Amino acid sequence: MSVEALDLNSSSEDIVTAINDIASVTSQTGIANASDKITNGELAILTSSLKKIATLLPSQLVSNDTVTDRFIGCVDNLIDDTNIDTWKSETDSTSAEQILSAIDSIAEALTVTAEQDEKRLITKKNIAIQAQLLSDGVMVFPDSVESFDQDWINQTKSSIRIQSQSSSNSTEAYVATAVIYRNMSGILPNTYSVTGETISERKDTEKKVKINGPVLAMTIPSHLSRSLDSPITITFEHYNNNLTAPICVFWQYKSDSQGFWSDDGCRNKSTNTSSTVCECDHLTNFAVLMSPFQPVDEVGSSSETMVLHIVSIVGISTSILCLIATFVIHFALWKHLKSERTTLLIHLCVALFVAYIVFLAGINRTENKAACTAIAAFLHYIYLVVFCIMLAEGIQIAMIVLYVFKTKSKLKLLLSIAWGVPAVIVGISVLVTRLNGYGNEKLQVLFKILTFFELILQVEKINDLYILSPLKTVHIVIYFYDQK
């Protein structure tokens, strides 16, 4: 009996026969002969067939270890590395989503049929499922203290953790089913949606992020609330330690179109170069998306990036030395150089000195998101201060030219505006964006470009130090000579 002919009235024997037929087809995908490998058309048919069978499987079949193991084996064969080229060339992007949907149906069925068992475990080469009775305690899967018959599960540092009291109406013991997919990075699309994004913007984001860890899922009985009182914790071990900017996401199904990754209800608890820990307030399939930009060794313009990095480090170091020289010279000649303009110049040098030190010390410190965000916000502020002080210098020079006779000093007002207005601007930005955007690679590149232009602007300060200051000193000496 074909899968297309299956319906709610189909017998258990018909369903088992369909599973065995799919198993016999998918088991051939590992053969080295290219002619025997699965095609795009076959892939679409097989995934839709598995989804249909998963929705039709009666409870007595799900409770049968042989049938469930056979079904999971079909999925395992389809998502094997031997089919990765077929998945990458797949034009029907819903095929991978149907795999998730099929396993979700099996996982939910296990939460009902596994109630009599303390634990039920199925492990394969590319997927593992565990159904466990929760009464009072915590479920962690994969648990590092256990030993599994698949090496990849024993070696992984990824896990998903749920407390028995997480569901708001879980007064009794219930069965939770956890799933881990070894590697879905080349199978599931990278489409990531931010609230308010259009479909075209979502598609554009797909090119910039990657799934950088296994996909994990958690399911509890359908009669329990999907909204959790205490969040579940998901730890993702990174595939690629060079990627940055982790985003904790879940797969959002859409009834009328292909689903996508969304970060609604998920947050990044902590991260480092090798792993990311996420917390989410609901249950579904979870993943971590990373790096809007590819690592340097994968980008075609890596040589330009390296040149910008070297120019930044060398240029900033040189500029810091010049700033120190400016401090020393002005301190030594302060009696002769003291004026409103030199006061503004010293404030500018202080702002630049602080900006450069923070830039060198923290621009690449992305392992701690809180620190990275704080550094980005401070650099935003201090660079705005730099430009405001330069504006104040321009206003002060204009006042000297336009007003021949001495007027009331505006220095305190100019300095208050130069240091205060940037704080207001950054404060508004932080409140409006809720720190979204601070501490990512785009901002790093922006600050590197700003720093490059700041190095160019230092030429003007060097001119002021080595040309205008000595001339002013000569002018002061001549003035005192004329007075005598």
Coordinates of C-alpha atoms in Angstrom, one line a residue:
M1 CA 0.0 0.0 0.0
S2 CA 1.4 3.4 -1.0
V3 CA 1.9 6.2 1.5
E4 CA -0.5 8.4 -0.6
A5 CA -3.3 5.9 0.1
L6 CA -2.8 6.0 3.9
D7 CA -5.5 7.8 5.9
L8 CA -7.0 7.7 9.4
N9 CA -8.8 4.5 8.5
S10 CA -5.6 2.7 7.5
S11 CA -4.6 -0.4 9.5
S12 CA -1.5 -0.7 11.6
E13 CA -0.2 -3.3 9.2
D14 CA -0.5 -0.8 6.3
I15 CA 1.4 1.8 8.3
V16 CA 4.2 -0.6 9.3
T17 CA 4.5 -1.7 5.7
A18 CA 4.9 1.9 4.5
I19 CA 7.6 2.5 7.2
N20 CA 9.5 -0.6 6.1
D21 CA 9.3 0.5 2.4
I22 CA 10.8 3.9 3.3
A23 CA 13.4 2.2 5.4
S24 CA 14.5 0.0 2.5
V25 CA 14.8 3.0 0.2
T26 CA 16.6 5.3 2.6
S27 CA 19.0 2.6 3.7
Q28 CA 20.5 2.7 0.2
T29 CA 21.6 6.3 0.5
G30 CA 25.0 5.4 2.0
I31 CA 26.1 3.5 -1.1
A32 CA 29.1 5.1 -2.7
N33 CA 27.7 4.7 -6.2
A34 CA 26.2 8.1 -7.2
S35 CA 23.4 6.6 -9.2
D36 CA 22.1 4.9 -6.1
K37 CA 22.0 8.1 -4.0
I38 CA 18.8 9.8 -3.2
T39 CA 17.6 12.6 -5.6
N40 CA 15.9 15.9 -4.9
G41 CA 12.5 14.6 -6.1
E42 CA 12.9 11.4 -3.9
L43 CA 13.9 13.6 -0.9
A44 CA 10.8 15.7 -1.2
I45 CA 8.5 12.6 -1.4
L46 CA 10.2 10.8 1.4
T47 CA 10.1 13.7 3.8
S48 CA 6.4 14.4 3.1
S49 CA 5.7 10.7 3.5
L50 CA 7.4 10.5 6.9
K51 CA 5.4 13.6 8.1
K52 CA 2.2 11.9 7.0
I53 CA 3.0 8.6 8.7
A54 CA 4.0 10.4 11.9
T55 CA 0.6 12.0 12.1
L56 CA -1.2 8.7 11.5
L57 CA 0.9 6.4 13.8
P58 CA -1.5 5.0 16.5
S59 CA -0.3 4.9 20.1
Q60 CA 0.2 1.2 20.1
L61 CA 2.7 1.4 17.3
V62 CA 4.6 4.3 18.9
S63 CA 4.9 2.2 22.0
N64 CA 6.4 -0.6 19.9
D65 CA 10.1 -0.2 20.2
T66 CA 10.8 -1.9 16.8
V67 CA 8.4 0.4 14.9
T68 CA 9.6 3.6 16.5
D69 CA 13.2 2.6 16.0
R70 CA 12.5 1.8 12.4
F71 CA 10.8 5.2 11.8
I72 CA 13.7 7.1 13.5
G73 CA 16.1 5.1 11.4
C74 CA 14.4 6.4 8.3
V75 CA 15.0 10.0 9.5
D76 CA 18.5 9.2 10.5
N77 CA 19.3 7.9 7.0
L78 CA 17.8 11.0 5.3
I79 CA 19.8 13.5 7.3
D80 CA 23.1 11.6 7.0
D81 CA 26.1 13.4 5.7
T82 CA 26.0 11.3 2.6
N83 CA 22.9 13.2 1.5
I84 CA 24.3 16.7 2.3
D85 CA 24.8 17.6 -1.4
T86 CA 21.2 16.7 -2.2
W87 CA 19.9 18.8 0.8
K88 CA 22.0 21.8 -0.3
S89 CA 20.6 21.6 -3.8
E90 CA 17.1 21.1 -2.6
T91 CA 14.8 23.8 -4.0
D92 CA 11.8 22.8 -1.8
S93 CA 13.0 24.2 1.5
T94 CA 10.0 22.7 3.3
S95 CA 11.5 19.2 3.2
A96 CA 13.8 19.9 6.2
E97 CA 10.9 21.4 8.1
Q98 CA 8.8 18.3 7.5
I99 CA 11.6 16.3 9.1
L100 CA 11.3 18.4 12.2
S101 CA 7.5 18.2 12.2
A102 CA 7.6 14.4 11.8
I103 CA 10.0 14.0 14.8
D104 CA 7.9 16.4 16.8
S105 CA 4.8 14.2 16.3
I106 CA 6.7 11.1 17.4
A107 CA 8.1 13.0 20.4
E108 CA 4.6 14.1 21.5
A109 CA 3.3 10.6 21.0
L110 CA 6.1 9.3 23.2
T111 CA 5.1 11.7 26.0
V112 CA 1.8 9.6 26.2
T113 CA 3.0 6.1 25.5
A114 CA 6.1 6.2 27.6
E115 CA 4.3 7.0 30.9
Q116 CA 4.7 3.5 32.2
D117 CA 8.4 3.5 31.6
E118 CA 10.9 5.4 33.6
K119 CA 13.1 6.2 30.5
R120 CA 13.0 5.3 26.8
L121 CA 16.0 6.0 24.6
I122 CA 16.6 5.7 20.9
T123 CA 20.1 6.6 19.5
K124 CA 21.2 6.7 15.9
K125 CA 24.1 8.1 14.0
N126 CA 22.6 11.5 13.4
I127 CA 19.7 11.7 15.9
A128 CA 18.9 10.7 19.4
I129 CA 15.6 10.7 21.4
Q130 CA 14.9 10.2 25.0
A131 CA 11.5 10.1 26.8
Q132 CA 11.7 10.3 30.6
L133 CA 9.2 10.4 33.4
L134 CA 9.5 13.6 35.4
S135 CA 8.0 13.8 38.8
D136 CA 10.2 15.9 40.9
G137 CA 13.6 16.8 39.6
V138 CA 15.5 17.8 36.4
M139 CA 15.9 16.2 33.0
V140 CA 19.1 16.8 31.2
F141 CA 19.7 15.3 27.7
P142 CA 22.3 14.2 26.8
D143 CA 23.4 13.7 30.4
S144 CA 27.2 13.7 30.7
V145 CA 27.1 11.1 33.5
E146 CA 25.4 8.5 31.2
S147 CA 27.0 6.4 28.6
F148 CA 25.4 6.0 25.2
D149 CA 26.1 3.6 22.3
Q150 CA 26.9 6.4 19.9
D151 CA 30.2 8.2 20.3
W152 CA 29.0 11.5 19.1
I153 CA 26.5 11.7 21.9
N154 CA 29.1 10.8 24.5
Q155 CA 31.5 13.4 23.2
T156 CA 29.0 16.3 22.7
K157 CA 28.9 19.1 25.3
S158 CA 25.5 20.2 24.0
S159 CA 22.4 19.5 26.2
I160 CA 18.9 20.6 26.9
R161 CA 17.6 20.9 30.5
I162 CA 14.1 21.2 31.9
Q163 CA 12.8 21.2 35.5
S164 CA 9.7 19.2 36.4
Q165 CA 8.0 22.3 37.7
S166 CA 8.6 24.3 34.6
S167 CA 5.1 24.0 33.3
S168 CA 2.6 26.2 35.2
N169 CA -0.1 23.4 35.5
S170 CA 2.2 20.4 36.0
T171 CA 0.9 19.2 39.4
E172 CA 1.5 15.6 38.5
A173 CA 4.4 13.6 37.0
Y174 CA 4.6 13.7 33.2
V175 CA 6.8 12.5 30.4
A176 CA 9.2 14.9 28.6
T177 CA 10.8 13.9 25.3
A178 CA 14.1 15.4 24.3
V179 CA 15.7 15.3 20.8
I180 CA 19.2 16.1 19.6
Y181 CA 20.1 16.3 15.9
R182 CA 23.8 15.9 15.4
N183 CA 24.2 18.3 12.5
M184 CA 21.4 20.1 10.6
S185 CA 23.5 23.1 9.5
G186 CA 23.5 22.1 5.9
I187 CA 19.9 20.9 5.9
L188 CA 17.7 23.4 7.7
P189 CA 17.6 26.9 6.2
N190 CA 19.3 29.8 8.0
T191 CA 16.3 32.1 7.6
Y192 CA 16.2 34.3 10.7
S193 CA 13.3 36.7 11.5
V194 CA 13.4 39.8 13.6
T195 CA 10.0 41.3 14.7
G196 CA 8.8 43.5 11.9
E197 CA 11.0 42.2 9.2
T198 CA 9.6 41.6 5.7
I199 CA 10.1 38.3 3.9
S200 CA 12.7 39.9 1.6
E201 CA 14.7 41.1 4.6
R202 CA 14.4 37.7 6.2
K203 CA 15.8 36.1 3.0
D204 CA 18.7 38.6 3.0
T205 CA 19.5 37.6 6.6
E206 CA 19.7 34.0 5.6
K207 CA 22.9 34.6 3.7
K208 CA 24.6 36.2 6.8
V209 CA 24.0 33.6 9.6
K210 CA 24.8 30.0 10.1
I211 CA 23.6 27.3 12.4
N212 CA 26.6 26.8 14.6
G213 CA 25.6 23.8 16.8
P214 CA 23.3 20.9 17.0
V215 CA 19.5 21.4 16.9
L216 CA 17.8 20.4 20.2
A217 CA 14.1 20.0 21.0
M218 CA 11.9 19.4 24.1
T219 CA 8.3 18.2 24.1
I220 CA 5.8 17.7 27.0
P221 CA 2.3 16.4 26.9
S222 CA -0.1 18.6 24.9
H223 CA -2.5 19.1 27.8
L224 CA 0.2 21.0 29.7
S225 CA 0.9 24.6 29.2
R226 CA 3.5 25.4 26.6
S227 CA 4.4 28.6 28.5
L228 CA 7.0 27.8 31.1
D229 CA 7.2 29.3 34.6
S230 CA 11.0 28.6 34.7
P231 CA 12.9 28.6 31.4
I232 CA 14.6 25.6 29.9
T233 CA 18.3 25.9 29.5
I234 CA 20.0 24.8 26.2
T235 CA 23.8 24.5 25.8
F236 CA 25.1 24.6 22.3
E237 CA 28.7 23.4 21.5
H238 CA 29.9 25.4 18.6
Y239 CA 30.9 23.7 15.3
N240 CA 33.1 26.6 14.3
N241 CA 34.9 28.6 17.1
N242 CA 35.7 31.4 14.8
L243 CA 32.1 32.6 14.4
T244 CA 30.7 35.3 16.7
A245 CA 27.5 37.1 17.6
P246 CA 25.4 34.1 18.8
I247 CA 21.6 34.4 18.5
C248 CA 19.4 32.0 20.5
V249 CA 16.5 31.0 18.2
F250 CA 13.7 28.4 17.8
W251 CA 12.0 27.1 14.7
Q252 CA 8.7 29.0 14.1
Y253 CA 6.2 27.0 12.0
K254 CA 4.0 28.8 9.6
S255 CA 0.8 27.2 8.3
D256 CA 0.7 29.1 5.0
S257 CA 4.4 29.2 4.2
Q258 CA 7.9 28.0 5.1
G259 CA 8.9 28.5 8.8
F260 CA 11.9 30.4 10.0
W261 CA 14.1 30.9 13.0
S262 CA 12.9 33.4 15.6
D263 CA 14.4 34.7 18.8
D264 CA 11.1 35.5 20.5
G265 CA 11.1 34.2 24.1
C266 CA 14.8 33.1 23.8
R267 CA 17.8 34.9 25.2
N268 CA 21.6 34.4 25.3
K269 CA 22.5 33.6 28.9
S270 CA 26.3 33.3 28.4
T271 CA 28.7 32.6 25.6
N272 CA 32.4 31.9 24.9
T273 CA 34.4 30.8 21.9
S274 CA 33.4 27.1 22.2
S275 CA 29.8 27.2 23.4
T276 CA 26.7 29.3 24.0
V277 CA 24.1 28.8 26.8
C278 CA 20.5 29.9 25.9
E279 CA 17.3 30.2 28.0
C280 CA 13.8 30.0 26.5
D281 CA 10.3 30.4 27.9
H282 CA 8.7 27.8 25.6
L283 CA 9.2 24.4 24.0
T284 CA 10.1 23.6 20.4
N285 CA 13.2 23.1 18.3
F286 CA 16.2 25.3 19.3
A287 CA 19.4 26.3 17.6
V288 CA 22.1 28.9 17.8
L289 CA 22.8 31.2 14.8
M290 CA 26.1 32.9 14.6
S291 CA 28.2 35.5 12.8
P292 CA 26.5 38.0 10.4
F293 CA 30.0 38.1 8.8
Q294 CA 32.1 35.1 7.9
P295 CA 35.4 34.4 9.6
V296 CA 38.4 36.2 8.2
D297 CA 39.8 33.1 6.6
E298 CA 36.6 32.5 4.7
V299 CA 36.0 36.0 3.4
G300 CA 37.2 37.0 -0.1
S301 CA 38.4 40.4 1.2
S302 CA 40.4 39.0 4.1
S303 CA 43.6 40.8 3.0
E304 CA 41.7 44.1 3.1
T305 CA 40.4 43.3 6.6
M306 CA 43.9 42.4 7.8
V307 CA 45.3 45.6 6.4
L308 CA 42.6 47.6 8.2
H309 CA 43.5 45.8 11.4
I310 CA 47.2 46.4 11.1
V311 CA 46.7 50.1 10.1
S312 CA 44.4 50.5 13.1
I313 CA 46.8 49.0 15.6
V314 CA 49.9 50.8 14.3
G315 CA 48.2 54.1 13.7
I316 CA 46.5 54.1 17.1
S317 CA 49.7 53.3 18.9
T318 CA 51.5 56.1 17.1
S319 CA 48.6 58.5 17.8
I320 CA 48.7 57.6 21.6
L321 CA 52.4 58.5 21.6
C322 CA 51.7 61.9 19.9
L323 CA 48.9 62.6 22.4
I324 CA 51.2 61.9 25.3
A325 CA 53.7 64.3 23.7
T326 CA 51.0 66.9 23.4
F327 CA 50.2 66.5 27.1
V328 CA 53.8 66.9 28.1
I329 CA 54.5 69.9 25.9
H330 CA 51.4 71.8 26.9
F331 CA 52.0 71.1 30.6
A332 CA 55.5 72.4 30.3
L333 CA 54.5 75.6 28.4
W334 CA 51.0 76.0 30.0
K335 CA 51.7 79.5 31.3
H336 CA 52.5 80.7 27.7
L337 CA 49.9 78.5 25.9
K338 CA 47.0 78.9 28.2
S339 CA 43.8 79.9 26.3
E340 CA 40.3 78.7 25.5
R341 CA 41.5 77.0 22.4
T342 CA 44.3 75.1 24.1
T343 CA 41.8 74.0 26.8
L344 CA 39.6 72.6 24.1
L345 CA 42.6 70.9 22.6
I346 CA 43.5 69.2 25.9
H347 CA 39.9 68.0 26.3
L348 CA 40.0 66.6 22.8
C349 CA 43.3 64.8 23.5
V350 CA 41.8 63.3 26.7
A351 CA 38.8 62.0 24.8
L352 CA 40.9 60.6 22.0
F353 CA 43.4 59.0 24.5
V354 CA 40.5 57.3 26.4
A355 CA 38.9 56.2 23.1
Y356 CA 42.1 54.6 21.8
I357 CA 42.9 52.8 25.0
V358 CA 39.3 51.3 25.2
F359 CA 39.4 50.5 21.5
L360 CA 42.7 48.6 21.8
A361 CA 41.7 46.8 25.0
G362 CA 38.1 45.8 24.1
I363 CA 37.2 45.9 20.4
N364 CA 37.7 42.2 19.9
R365 CA 36.5 41.0 23.3
T366 CA 33.2 39.4 22.1
E367 CA 33.3 36.4 24.4
N368 CA 31.3 38.3 27.1
K369 CA 28.2 39.8 25.6
A370 CA 27.6 42.2 28.5
A371 CA 31.1 43.5 28.5
C372 CA 31.1 43.7 24.7
T373 CA 27.8 45.7 24.8
A374 CA 29.2 48.1 27.4
I375 CA 32.4 48.7 25.4
A376 CA 30.4 49.4 22.2
A377 CA 28.1 51.9 24.0
F378 CA 31.1 53.7 25.6
L379 CA 32.9 53.9 22.3
H380 CA 29.7 55.3 20.7
Y381 CA 29.7 58.0 23.5
I382 CA 33.4 58.9 23.5
Y383 CA 33.6 59.2 19.7
L384 CA 30.6 61.5 19.7
V385 CA 32.4 63.5 22.4
V386 CA 35.4 63.8 20.1
F387 CA 33.4 65.2 17.2
C388 CA 31.5 67.5 19.5
I389 CA 34.7 68.9 20.9
M390 CA 36.0 69.5 17.4
L391 CA 32.7 71.3 16.6
A392 CA 33.3 73.4 19.8
E393 CA 36.8 74.3 18.5
G394 CA 35.3 75.4 15.2
I395 CA 32.7 77.6 17.0
Q396 CA 35.4 79.1 19.2
I397 CA 37.6 80.0 16.2
A398 CA 34.6 81.5 14.5
M399 CA 33.9 83.7 17.5
I400 CA 37.5 84.9 17.5
V401 CA 37.2 85.9 13.8
L402 CA 33.7 87.4 14.0
Y403 CA 34.0 89.2 17.3
V404 CA 37.0 91.6 17.3
F405 CA 36.5 92.8 20.8
K406 CA 36.7 90.4 23.7
T407 CA 33.4 88.9 24.6
K408 CA 32.2 86.8 27.6
S409 CA 33.8 83.4 27.6
K410 CA 31.7 80.5 26.3
L411 CA 34.2 77.8 27.2
K412 CA 32.2 76.3 30.0
L413 CA 29.1 76.2 27.9
L414 CA 30.9 74.6 24.9
L415 CA 32.6 71.9 27.1
S416 CA 29.3 71.1 28.8
I417 CA 27.6 70.6 25.5
A418 CA 30.5 68.6 24.1
W419 CA 30.5 66.2 27.0
G420 CA 26.8 66.2 27.8
V421 CA 25.0 66.0 24.4
P422 CA 26.7 62.7 23.4
A423 CA 25.5 61.2 26.7
V424 CA 21.9 62.2 25.9
I425 CA 22.2 60.7 22.3
V426 CA 23.7 57.4 23.5
G427 CA 21.1 57.2 26.3
I428 CA 18.2 57.7 23.8
S429 CA 19.8 55.1 21.5
V430 CA 20.1 52.6 24.4
L431 CA 16.5 53.1 25.5
V432 CA 15.0 52.9 21.9
T433 CA 17.1 49.9 20.7
R434 CA 17.3 48.1 24.1
L435 CA 21.0 47.6 23.4
N436 CA 20.1 45.6 20.2
G437 CA 23.0 46.2 17.8
Y438 CA 25.6 47.2 20.4
G439 CA 28.4 44.7 20.5
N440 CA 28.3 43.1 17.1
E441 CA 30.8 42.9 14.2
K442 CA 29.1 45.6 12.2
L443 CA 29.8 48.0 15.1
Q444 CA 33.4 46.8 15.3
V445 CA 34.0 47.6 11.7
L446 CA 32.3 51.0 12.1
F447 CA 34.5 51.9 15.0
K448 CA 37.6 50.7 13.0
I449 CA 36.6 53.0 10.2
L450 CA 35.9 55.9 12.6
T451 CA 39.3 55.3 14.2
F452 CA 41.0 55.4 10.8
F453 CA 39.4 58.8 10.1
E454 CA 40.4 59.9 13.5
L455 CA 44.0 59.1 12.7
I456 CA 43.8 61.3 9.6
L457 CA 42.3 64.1 11.8
Q458 CA 45.4 63.9 14.1
V459 CA 47.4 65.5 11.3
E460 CA 45.6 68.7 12.2
K461 CA 46.6 68.3 15.8
I462 CA 50.2 67.6 14.9
N463 CA 50.2 70.8 12.9
D464 CA 48.8 72.6 15.9
L465 CA 51.4 71.1 18.2
Y466 CA 54.5 71.6 16.1
I467 CA 53.6 74.8 14.1
L468 CA 51.0 76.9 15.8
S469 CA 52.2 76.4 19.4
P470 CA 55.8 77.5 18.7
L471 CA 54.5 80.5 16.7
K472 CA 52.3 81.4 19.6
T473 CA 55.2 81.2 21.9
V474 CA 57.3 83.5 19.7
H475 CA 54.3 85.9 19.5
I476 CA 54.2 86.0 23.3
V477 CA 57.9 86.7 23.6
I478 CA 57.7 89.5 21.0
Y479 CA 54.6 91.0 22.9
F480 CA 56.5 91.2 26.2
Y481 CA 59.6 92.7 24.4
D482 CA 57.4 95.4 22.9
Q483 CA 55.8 96.2 26.3
K484 CA 59.3 96.8 27.7

